Amino acid sequence: MSLPDHIAQKIHALRAALREHNYKYYVLAEPSISDLEFDQQLKALQDLEQAYPEAYDPDSPTQKVGGEINKQFATFEHEFPMLSLGNTYSEAELLEFDKRIQKQLGHTNYQYVCELKFDGLSISLHYDNGQLIRAVTRGDGVKGDVVTDNVKTIQSLNSRLQAPYPEKIELRGEVFMHRPAFDRLNMEREEAGEPLYANPRNVASGTLKLQDSAEVAKRPLDIFLYQLLEHKPTINTHYESLQSIRQWGLPCSNNTQLCNSIQAVFDYIKHWDEARKLLTYDIDGVVVKINDYHQREELGYTAKSPRWAIAYKFKTEAACTPLLSIDYQVGRTGAITPVANLQSVFLLGTTVKRASLHNANEIERLDLRVGDYVYVEKGGEIIPKITGVDLSKRSDQSIKVAFITHCPECGTTLIRQAGEAQHYCPNELNCPPQVIGKIQHFIHRKAMDINGLGDETVELLYQAGLLKSIADLYDLSYEQVIQLDRMADKSSSQLIESIQASKQVPYQRVLFGLGIRYVGETVAKKLAATFKHIDALKAASKEALLAVDEIGERIADSIVEYFQSDLHCQMIERLKAAGLCLENTAEAPVQLSDKLQGKIIVISGVFTQFSRDEIKAMVEQHGGKNAGSISAKTHYVVAGENMGPAKLEKAKQLNIPILSEADFLALIQA
Ligand code: IVH
């Protein structure tokens, strides 16, 4: 029986809508429909798929169990509602808050606890008889999603309390992601030619809502606990409760301070407004709380927030400037990124002229019009972002932005797959920035590392019609190259020599250089270790790919799709014929001991006995892992001469042992 057209269309529309909702929920953490509506649509699709089995599609939202797929968290009603905090940006209002406390209590005999305001998402943890039995998101404040398995992936969080502990407690805190982990995630996305995540908070929030806990474990989250709720209170002050949290072996910030006066609170704020730059995670202010629980009760609550606490938010510098136009950039994977051109404005020490708009959803969300006065902020992000529009300045002549329908570079009609936020230009073979971008990626230092061939020369060779794909590199001759402008005799022969030398580059780097979507440096290493020949990788089924550590649905699908293209396969055959290294011949690294097993080590500075690379190799030979930047997860920093002061400061602040070259050698030889 063939599938009736109207049913096929209905199934197609439902799948598209559900993918879009999944994306909004899991990735953007901004759902646009209720849970009930989502479940109804999912059920409608399940019913249709059951009635028409010929419509089976393994990629349907009904089939996926992991990642950004079905949404099936149980909900839990909070025993104590999860309230928010009143907040202020001004010292004057903070003084008023203090006066109100004084007036209500009728004396000045009170203390504040000042804490950092972590920029993540709040979570409630339930421990019964010392065991974590439930973790619930804030949700709407009354009830939230049960995300226990995901929370259990947080390495710093013990599921079992250290005794002695009360029989039943609830703890609240903030789940967040450290900046280095966030940067690493984004670096991998950049390497894979993917649009970048906006900030660690969005990623943390999206991650906690993933269905697949194995996927969550790959995105390291952290947590600080800042509130204890007891059924039969045994503790009288907040400060003591934080000490208990620590004694139970749970993560609690060390940057909390007891303050005897509002002046001490101001000093704390002043210190952290500056010192926050040295933290490995983002904070957006300071929370000021009354310490004594009886006084808290006396002060009470408004409908939304406690009267005994307030959040002081750091000012993020924003500027307001007209939006002049929007450009559309085409990445090497064909992804289209809209970029706002702004009238120049000075912000936090630099002139800002452009801001990324990410994708069409973002333009829609902001309801942007050319000519609008837009707010630009730098916040924690490197790239300035547009946070809103000053509607009072909108003119009648402003023009609503209509996203382009054709590639600005090659004119091809853009596509946008259901469930994806990004538009793509599908003209992989002939769209100039895609062709040039792919070759530039291939010659990248971490891929083929072809000396004497920079991004500009790639463009020149492309313009001259000599390079249309990476395989063309190996057909280039000295006679062709010397004819180019700016290419002298020496540089031309050097270039040809470097191209020849790149044939020795190991398989894993060639694989990274191919620029397969989502296959960054780390994934390429893992693939090369498992599929020791490119033909084995080409023949690998999705299941075989999924069996590799750290390879999920998204990467597996992308690899399978890559090798389905004849054009890619022909290009790989040409690379093989040219003599590139397309199989793994490397011996496994020699393991000398497990003295550093599980230890994450950062090497920094210049050493006297060994080179930095030699020390890094020693770390691996003794079972350790090298990391590029210091985070709370770092076990040791090995410091040579000239280690940067910021790194040093960060290591000290996180209490990470700093080893000299001699200390390190003693450690592995002990
Ligand atoms: S105490 C009654 N302490 O800020 C509210 N909240 O704007 C108790 N947050 O929902 C919250 N750091 O997600 C508290 N040290 C801290 C915090 C903190 C971050 C978040 C939390 C809360 C939001 C309120």
XYZ file of C-alpha atoms and ligand atoms in Angstrom:
694
model
C 0.000 0.000 0.000
C 1.465 3.331 -0.947
C 1.402 6.222 1.431
C -1.381 8.742 0.575
C 0.029 12.164 -0.251
C -1.926 14.044 2.371
C -0.705 11.631 5.100
C 2.896 11.930 3.915
C 2.572 15.708 4.074
C 1.072 15.587 7.538
C 3.846 13.304 8.821
C 6.459 15.524 7.233
C 4.961 18.660 8.813
C 4.708 17.069 12.271
C 8.303 15.838 12.145
C 9.502 19.263 11.073
C 7.541 21.014 13.809
C 8.736 18.601 16.523
C 12.360 18.962 15.454
C 12.008 22.718 15.625
C 10.466 22.497 19.106
C 13.180 20.105 20.269
C 15.773 22.544 19.040
C 14.117 25.452 20.829
C 13.758 23.450 24.020
C 17.105 21.705 24.218
C 19.490 23.942 22.367
C 18.086 27.433 22.761
C 16.391 26.585 26.083
C 13.548 28.803 24.870
C 10.506 26.601 24.232
C 7.680 28.264 22.312
C 4.923 25.749 23.127
C 3.780 24.083 26.347
C 4.802 20.548 27.346
C 1.246 19.433 26.804
C 1.154 20.763 23.236
C 4.477 19.095 22.522
C 3.258 15.753 23.867
C 0.035 16.026 21.828
C 1.971 16.614 18.608
C 4.338 13.753 19.396
C 1.408 11.435 20.078
C -0.269 12.461 16.784
C 2.931 11.573 14.936
C 3.300 8.252 16.780
C -0.284 7.324 15.858
C 0.249 8.140 12.186
C 3.517 6.222 12.058
C 1.846 3.230 13.608
C -1.023 3.346 11.115
C 1.353 3.784 8.158
C 4.472 1.678 8.845
C 5.772 2.443 5.344
C 6.442 5.981 6.596
C 9.058 4.584 8.998
C 12.099 6.828 9.253
C 14.881 6.130 11.754
C 15.425 9.882 11.994
C 11.881 10.658 13.054
C 11.574 12.500 16.403
C 9.581 9.488 17.636
C 12.566 7.182 17.169
C 15.338 9.090 18.853
C 16.293 8.194 22.369
C 19.260 10.459 22.850
C 20.307 14.043 22.416
C 17.889 16.733 21.467
C 15.031 14.305 21.011
C 11.968 13.191 22.984
C 11.131 15.106 26.061
C 9.987 12.801 28.772
C 11.057 14.103 32.150
C 8.840 13.407 35.099
C 7.811 16.544 36.958
C 8.010 17.071 40.699
C 6.246 19.615 42.848
C 8.681 21.530 45.041
C 7.975 21.209 48.735
C 9.090 24.812 49.210
C 8.534 26.931 46.090
C 11.705 27.992 44.311
C 11.491 31.755 44.564
C 13.552 34.349 42.784
C 15.473 37.255 44.278
C 14.724 40.944 44.241
C 17.560 42.634 42.445
C 19.241 45.973 42.063
C 22.042 47.576 40.109
C 22.573 50.509 42.455
C 24.343 51.042 45.751
C 21.631 53.525 46.785
C 18.988 50.796 46.534
C 21.195 48.441 48.483
C 21.395 51.050 51.237
C 17.606 51.278 51.197
C 17.398 47.492 51.503
C 19.648 47.686 54.582
C 17.533 50.495 56.110
C 14.380 48.434 55.593
C 15.949 45.431 57.343
C 17.022 47.650 60.234
C 13.567 49.141 60.537
C 11.760 45.827 60.382
C 14.044 44.111 62.894
C 14.152 47.229 65.071
C 17.911 46.972 65.741
C 21.291 46.716 64.025
C 22.279 43.402 65.502
C 22.335 41.340 62.296
C 24.876 39.964 59.884
C 24.848 39.457 56.143
C 26.328 36.587 54.207
C 27.642 37.752 50.846
C 27.861 35.187 48.069
C 28.688 35.233 44.400
C 25.709 35.120 42.081
C 26.575 32.229 39.787
C 25.325 32.562 36.244
C 23.796 29.151 35.634
C 20.486 27.519 36.435
C 19.116 26.641 39.827
C 18.564 23.089 40.951
C 17.041 21.409 43.973
C 18.679 18.238 45.344
C 16.957 15.805 47.685
C 19.094 13.616 49.938
C 17.364 10.902 51.971
C 19.508 9.039 54.496
C 22.563 10.618 52.928
C 21.753 9.453 49.391
C 20.878 11.692 46.452
C 17.441 10.498 45.441
C 16.222 13.331 43.244
C 17.361 16.437 41.397
C 14.699 18.839 40.173
C 15.004 21.935 37.971
C 13.348 25.178 39.017
C 10.674 24.837 36.323
C 7.964 27.401 36.988
C 9.012 27.685 40.633
C 6.185 25.412 41.795
C 7.140 22.260 39.926
C 10.149 21.307 37.854
C 11.662 18.487 35.762
C 13.323 15.534 37.471
C 16.812 15.419 35.979
C 18.564 13.186 38.541
C 20.583 11.089 36.072
C 21.906 14.164 34.339
C 22.871 15.818 37.617
C 24.666 12.639 38.672
C 27.116 13.183 35.795
C 28.514 16.229 37.638
C 31.877 15.034 38.857
C 32.229 17.376 41.826
C 28.870 16.300 43.265
C 28.824 13.317 45.605
C 25.671 11.233 45.456
C 26.411 10.071 49.000
C 26.892 12.458 51.920
C 29.714 12.119 54.402
C 28.276 11.282 57.850
C 26.934 12.588 60.128
C 23.963 14.036 58.290
C 20.246 14.661 58.933
C 17.843 12.002 57.737
C 16.185 14.140 55.096
C 17.414 17.363 53.520
C 16.885 19.491 50.470
C 19.754 21.520 49.045
C 19.609 24.179 46.406
C 22.352 25.462 44.214
C 23.422 26.515 40.761
C 24.550 24.266 37.902
C 26.986 25.934 35.535
C 29.782 25.320 33.070
C 33.330 26.591 33.473
C 34.516 28.931 30.722
C 37.433 26.710 29.612
C 35.038 23.783 29.102
C 32.666 26.093 27.229
C 35.515 27.453 25.099
C 36.614 23.920 24.312
C 33.093 22.991 23.208
C 32.948 26.037 21.007
C 36.416 25.366 19.630
C 35.237 21.923 18.585
C 32.201 23.498 16.958
C 34.378 26.014 15.178
C 36.680 23.258 13.936
C 33.637 21.430 12.678
C 32.405 24.604 10.966
C 29.382 24.869 13.269
C 27.764 28.047 14.632
C 29.015 28.822 18.127
C 27.063 28.652 21.386
C 26.259 32.073 22.825
C 27.337 31.591 26.469
C 28.013 28.938 29.143
C 24.618 29.459 30.813
C 22.693 28.479 27.669
C 24.825 25.397 27.194
C 24.454 24.374 30.856
C 20.724 24.793 30.691
C 20.397 22.951 27.366
C 22.674 20.189 28.627
C 20.693 19.519 31.774
C 17.609 19.004 29.633
C 19.154 16.442 27.289
C 17.493 13.040 27.381
C 20.698 11.094 27.040
C 22.823 11.235 30.187
C 25.843 9.821 28.338
C 25.646 12.890 26.132
C 25.414 15.094 29.247
C 28.533 13.491 30.704
C 30.498 14.706 27.687
C 29.710 18.314 28.507
C 31.286 18.884 31.912
C 28.975 20.724 34.265
C 29.770 21.889 37.771
C 27.669 22.950 40.742
C 27.797 25.176 43.820
C 25.281 24.656 46.616
C 24.031 27.720 48.461
C 20.908 26.812 50.379
C 19.869 24.176 52.913
C 16.239 23.364 53.631
C 15.634 21.067 56.583
C 12.400 19.504 57.747
C 13.419 19.681 61.406
C 15.947 22.527 61.509
C 19.129 21.666 63.405
C 21.099 24.714 62.333
C 20.488 28.374 63.213
C 22.452 30.370 60.665
C 23.084 30.300 56.962
C 26.844 30.521 57.399
C 26.816 27.378 59.557
C 24.634 25.606 57.001
C 27.253 26.309 54.311
C 29.885 24.782 56.574
C 27.725 21.688 57.008
C 27.283 21.428 53.242
C 31.076 21.395 52.957
C 31.399 18.796 55.723
C 28.967 16.529 53.907
C 31.487 16.618 51.068
C 29.448 18.749 48.693
C 30.703 21.628 46.532
C 30.177 24.999 48.124
C 31.953 28.186 47.075
C 34.902 29.334 49.187
C 34.295 32.934 48.189
C 31.460 33.488 50.636
C 31.898 36.114 53.357
C 30.212 37.029 56.615
C 29.686 40.835 56.789
C 28.892 42.871 59.894
C 27.861 46.055 58.108
C 26.522 47.273 54.782
C 29.916 48.916 54.236
C 31.541 45.466 54.370
C 28.975 44.365 51.768
C 30.020 47.252 49.494
C 33.673 46.261 49.899
C 32.828 42.662 48.935
C 30.958 43.861 45.838
C 33.789 46.173 44.827
C 36.325 43.382 45.196
C 34.360 40.846 43.134
C 33.361 43.276 40.394
C 37.065 43.274 39.562
C 38.197 39.837 40.763
C 35.450 38.028 38.805
C 37.678 38.325 35.747
C 39.994 35.774 37.370
C 37.285 33.200 38.006
C 36.939 30.242 35.650
C 33.148 30.663 35.606
C 30.736 33.554 35.029
C 29.015 35.418 37.825
C 26.551 38.214 37.191
C 26.476 39.787 40.640
C 26.510 39.225 44.365
C 23.738 37.835 46.583
C 23.336 39.452 50.007
C 21.480 37.320 52.567
C 20.593 37.729 56.239
C 22.563 35.134 58.175
C 20.248 34.309 61.107
C 17.313 32.023 60.333
C 15.048 33.499 63.054
C 15.614 36.972 61.673
C 14.812 35.635 58.202
C 11.464 34.394 59.485
C 10.747 37.736 61.057
C 11.445 39.493 57.759
C 9.336 37.083 55.703
C 8.544 36.948 51.994
C 6.758 38.819 49.241
C 4.803 36.711 46.720
C 7.894 36.294 44.576
C 10.978 36.619 46.727
C 12.329 36.631 50.269
C 12.584 39.997 52.059
C 15.797 38.800 53.715
C 17.919 38.697 50.568
C 18.734 40.784 47.532
C 20.847 40.327 44.424
C 23.190 43.124 43.440
C 23.811 42.759 39.716
C 27.011 43.957 38.095
C 26.456 46.460 35.367
C 27.147 45.020 31.936
C 28.156 47.831 29.706
C 25.711 48.364 26.911
C 25.566 50.894 24.102
C 22.695 51.928 21.871
C 23.466 52.463 18.196
C 21.678 52.303 14.823
C 21.598 49.096 12.795
C 22.838 50.079 9.327
C 22.533 46.825 7.418
C 22.920 43.068 7.660
C 25.590 41.024 5.896
C 25.384 37.298 5.416
C 28.573 35.301 5.784
C 29.004 31.877 4.221
C 31.128 29.447 6.224
C 33.120 26.543 4.847
C 30.253 24.144 5.600
C 27.840 26.459 3.790
C 26.253 27.699 7.048
C 24.904 31.230 6.665
C 25.548 33.605 9.560
C 23.858 36.999 9.574
C 26.080 39.802 10.862
C 24.791 43.234 11.873
C 26.637 46.299 10.638
C 26.326 48.991 13.262
C 27.171 52.645 13.443
C 30.517 52.556 15.308
C 30.176 52.813 19.044
C 32.733 52.671 21.866
C 32.226 49.821 24.327
C 34.539 48.546 27.082
C 37.682 49.892 25.467
C 37.038 48.942 21.837
C 35.076 50.274 18.909
C 32.212 47.995 17.958
C 30.996 48.007 14.370
C 29.620 44.530 13.919
C 27.677 42.019 15.963
C 26.762 38.414 15.194
C 23.067 37.659 14.856
C 23.551 33.850 14.841
C 20.576 32.815 12.683
C 17.115 33.690 11.384
C 15.479 32.820 14.729
C 17.522 35.475 16.465
C 16.444 38.143 13.941
C 12.861 37.031 14.396
C 13.149 37.045 18.195
C 14.440 40.601 18.183
C 11.936 41.633 15.491
C 14.768 43.606 13.930
C 14.333 46.426 11.419
C 17.100 48.143 9.529
C 17.390 51.636 11.034
C 16.467 50.435 14.543
C 18.493 51.646 17.517
C 19.811 48.436 19.012
C 21.417 47.683 22.372
C 24.825 46.083 22.095
C 26.486 44.355 25.026
C 29.794 42.675 25.484
C 28.970 40.845 28.718
C 31.081 37.722 29.068
C 31.110 37.101 25.342
C 33.954 37.956 23.040
C 31.713 38.822 20.123
C 29.363 41.689 20.981
C 25.719 40.782 20.832
C 22.502 42.653 20.211
C 20.300 42.293 23.261
C 17.300 44.390 22.290
C 15.776 47.266 20.361
C 14.919 50.744 21.636
C 11.369 50.803 20.307
C 10.854 54.449 21.312
C 13.336 55.371 18.598
C 11.839 53.184 15.860
C 10.933 55.237 12.808
C 7.932 54.615 10.558
C 10.317 54.077 7.699
C 12.191 51.227 9.332
C 12.194 48.075 7.227
C 11.602 44.632 8.689
C 14.541 42.348 8.007
C 13.671 39.588 5.580
C 16.193 36.756 5.729
C 17.854 36.137 2.373
C 16.592 33.273 0.234
C 19.668 32.909 -2.010
C 23.359 32.564 -1.284
C 24.992 36.012 -1.390
C 28.117 34.449 -2.907
C 26.856 32.053 -5.573
C 23.124 32.746 -5.876
C 22.030 29.185 -5.033
C 18.681 28.846 -3.225
C 19.342 28.368 0.484
C 18.027 25.386 2.388
C 17.030 25.099 6.003
C 16.462 21.611 7.276
C 13.564 21.014 9.599
C 14.700 21.348 13.179
C 17.767 23.385 12.257
C 18.176 27.041 13.093
C 20.797 27.628 10.427
C 20.278 28.247 6.723
C 22.771 26.517 4.413
C 23.991 27.019 0.880
C 24.007 23.512 -0.641
C 26.421 24.403 -3.466
C 29.398 22.742 -1.808
C 31.390 22.355 -5.035
C 31.135 25.789 -6.584
C 30.340 28.308 -3.880
C 33.621 30.252 -3.543
C 33.784 30.784 0.249
C 32.922 27.122 0.809
C 35.573 25.877 -1.611
C 38.201 28.316 -0.325
C 37.217 27.719 3.314
C 37.550 23.946 2.933
C 41.025 24.264 1.427
C 42.045 26.755 4.102
C 40.866 24.324 6.740
C 42.801 21.482 5.101
C 46.106 23.376 5.159
C 45.508 24.546 8.736
C 48.356 24.150 11.228
C 46.511 21.405 13.079
C 45.681 19.558 9.851
C 48.159 19.340 6.930
C 50.233 22.286 8.181
C 51.503 23.248 4.727
C 54.286 25.768 5.163
C 54.354 28.671 2.775
C 50.696 28.269 1.911
C 48.624 30.846 3.739
C 44.972 31.732 3.433
C 45.722 34.487 0.915
C 47.716 32.223 -1.385
C 44.827 29.746 -1.337
C 42.576 32.565 -2.532
C 45.051 33.509 -5.261
C 45.305 29.916 -6.453
C 41.526 29.644 -6.437
C 41.087 32.893 -8.398
C 43.634 31.657 -10.919
C 41.553 28.517 -11.447
C 44.334 26.244 -10.172
C 42.619 25.030 -7.014
C 39.028 23.842 -6.871
C 39.324 21.156 -4.231
C 41.876 19.945 -1.739
C 42.954 17.160 -4.080
C 44.053 19.763 -6.688
C 46.842 20.812 -4.301
C 48.765 17.653 -5.149
C 48.581 18.347 -8.907
C 50.087 21.841 -8.602
C 53.388 22.351 -10.381
C 56.160 24.859 -9.868
C 55.487 26.285 -13.366
C 51.868 27.030 -12.443
C 52.650 28.592 -9.105
C 55.476 30.866 -10.314
C 53.060 32.567 -12.695
C 51.015 33.955 -9.834
C 51.451 37.535 -8.661
C 53.641 37.791 -5.590
C 55.068 34.270 -5.988
C 58.831 34.407 -6.467
C 61.115 31.540 -7.472
C 62.043 30.587 -3.920
C 58.573 30.770 -2.445
C 57.144 28.772 -5.352
C 59.602 25.906 -4.936
C 59.162 26.032 -1.176
C 55.425 25.765 -1.591
C 55.670 22.725 -3.847
C 58.115 21.105 -1.403
C 55.799 21.718 1.565
C 52.866 20.232 -0.317
C 54.945 17.133 -1.030
C 56.095 16.991 2.606
C 52.474 17.078 3.797
C 52.116 13.537 2.434
C 53.836 12.430 5.631
C 51.211 14.029 7.879
C 49.578 11.273 9.980
C 46.178 9.887 9.068
C 44.304 11.457 12.011
C 45.289 14.950 10.884
C 44.350 14.254 7.262
C 40.982 13.079 8.568
C 40.523 16.294 10.537
C 41.584 18.258 7.447
C 38.802 16.737 5.322
C 36.433 19.028 7.191
C 33.652 16.504 7.761
C 30.916 18.266 9.694
C 31.288 17.780 13.468
C 34.621 15.984 13.056
C 37.016 18.201 14.970
C 40.538 17.372 16.036
C 39.565 15.170 18.984
C 36.916 13.222 17.108
C 39.333 12.664 14.206
C 41.843 11.152 16.654
C 39.249 8.778 18.051
C 38.085 7.747 14.589
C 41.618 7.131 13.358
C 42.336 4.962 16.392
C 39.285 2.763 15.739
C 38.999 2.724 11.945
C 42.615 2.331 11.047
C 42.122 2.835 7.312
C 39.966 5.418 5.531
C 38.207 2.572 3.679
C 37.207 1.070 7.032
C 35.768 4.407 8.068
C 33.972 4.732 4.746
C 32.435 1.285 5.198
C 31.511 1.841 8.861
C 27.826 1.588 9.689
C 26.145 4.114 11.910
C 26.036 1.512 14.698
C 29.772 0.862 14.404
C 30.414 4.592 14.624
C 28.146 4.976 17.623
C 30.134 2.292 19.419
C 33.169 4.591 19.471
C 33.666 6.488 22.709
C 32.314 10.046 22.446
C 30.676 9.575 19.037
C 26.972 10.380 19.207
C 24.118 10.350 16.714
C 24.953 13.706 15.220
C 28.566 12.880 14.397
C 27.737 9.353 13.214
C 25.045 10.662 10.842
C 27.374 13.288 9.489
C 30.138 10.748 8.739
C 27.771 8.344 7.026
C 26.366 11.202 4.941
C 29.851 12.409 4.004
C 30.863 9.067 2.522
C 27.565 8.709 0.678
C 28.667 11.473 -1.657
C 30.441 10.257 -4.807
C 32.241 13.575 -5.013
C 33.810 13.039 -1.596
C 34.758 9.459 -2.433
C 36.348 10.493 -5.733
C 38.317 13.185 -3.951
C 39.566 10.683 -1.372
C 40.666 8.342 -4.175
C 42.680 11.209 -5.653
C 44.292 11.872 -2.254
C 45.141 8.175 -1.975
C 46.678 8.177 -5.451
C 48.713 11.245 -4.516
C 50.211 9.240 -1.646
C 48.645 10.864 1.410
C 48.629 8.963 4.642
C 45.131 7.517 4.874
C 45.803 4.746 7.319
C 46.946 4.632 10.885
C 50.451 3.296 11.164
C 51.311 4.926 14.486
C 52.281 2.690 17.355
C 50.253 3.132 20.518
C 52.079 5.492 22.935
C 54.336 3.673 25.358
C 52.794 3.519 28.820
C 55.546 3.742 31.427
C 53.445 3.921 34.589
C 50.045 4.938 35.905
C 51.420 7.456 38.409
C 49.369 10.224 36.820
C 46.320 8.090 36.063
C 43.225 10.290 35.886
C 45.185 13.467 36.572
C 44.602 16.552 34.457
C 47.741 18.602 34.073
C 48.467 22.018 32.609
C 52.004 22.696 31.377
C 52.938 26.353 31.192
C 56.101 28.382 30.666
C 59.604 27.474 29.466
C 61.626 24.603 30.980
C 65.348 23.955 31.350
C 65.828 20.172 31.050
C 63.031 19.264 28.659
C 60.903 20.964 26.032
C 57.230 21.576 26.715
C 56.257 18.887 24.215
C 58.562 16.396 25.905
C 56.954 17.106 29.269
C 53.516 16.725 27.720
C 54.554 13.365 26.262
C 55.751 12.294 29.730
C 52.368 13.209 31.196
C 50.695 10.831 28.727
C 53.307 8.100 29.196
C 52.448 8.085 32.896
C 48.695 7.953 32.384
C 47.873 11.668 32.780
C 45.966 14.011 30.494
C 47.215 17.362 29.194
C 44.878 20.346 29.294
C 45.397 23.742 27.729
C 43.877 25.919 30.412
C 43.430 25.879 34.159
C 40.023 25.022 35.592
C 38.630 23.624 38.816
C 39.251 20.171 37.302
C 43.013 20.681 36.949
C 45.063 18.525 39.351
C 48.523 20.056 38.819
C 50.100 22.973 37.021
C 53.694 22.368 35.948
C 55.212 25.830 35.770
C 58.407 26.751 33.965
C 59.965 30.161 33.525
C 57.748 33.012 32.332
C 54.431 31.445 33.228
C 51.753 34.100 32.619
C 50.691 36.006 35.791
C 46.980 35.501 35.045
C 47.464 31.715 34.911
C 49.489 31.790 38.096
C 46.824 33.811 39.863
C 44.074 31.479 38.643
C 45.983 28.401 39.853
C 46.508 29.981 43.261
C 42.897 30.981 43.533
C 41.711 27.460 42.768
C 44.302 26.017 45.183
C 45.868 23.913 42.446
C 49.350 22.620 43.353
C 52.029 24.300 41.221
C 54.964 22.025 40.419
C 58.412 23.018 39.174
C 60.102 20.936 36.472
C 62.074 19.127 39.220
C 58.915 18.488 41.294
C 57.243 17.009 38.248
C 60.167 14.707 37.458
C 60.260 13.599 41.097
C 56.534 12.869 40.937
C 56.781 10.539 37.954
C 59.990 8.909 39.123
C 58.868 8.363 42.723
S 19.770 32.196 46.740
C 15.093 32.634 47.365
N 22.269 32.354 46.093
O 19.873 33.588 41.208
C 16.112 32.572 46.324
N 20.668 32.305 44.343
O 17.837 35.646 40.729
C 17.261 31.785 46.787
N 21.665 32.332 42.092
O 17.077 31.493 41.159
C 18.352 31.861 45.856
N 23.762 32.393 42.746
O 19.309 30.525 40.353
C 21.012 32.289 45.637
N 24.545 32.451 45.687
C 23.302 32.389 45.237
C 23.006 32.374 43.861
C 21.664 32.344 43.450
C 22.959 32.357 41.698
C 20.507 32.347 41.181
C 19.442 31.323 41.501
C 18.197 32.125 41.704
C 18.509 33.392 40.970
C 17.695 34.532 41.525
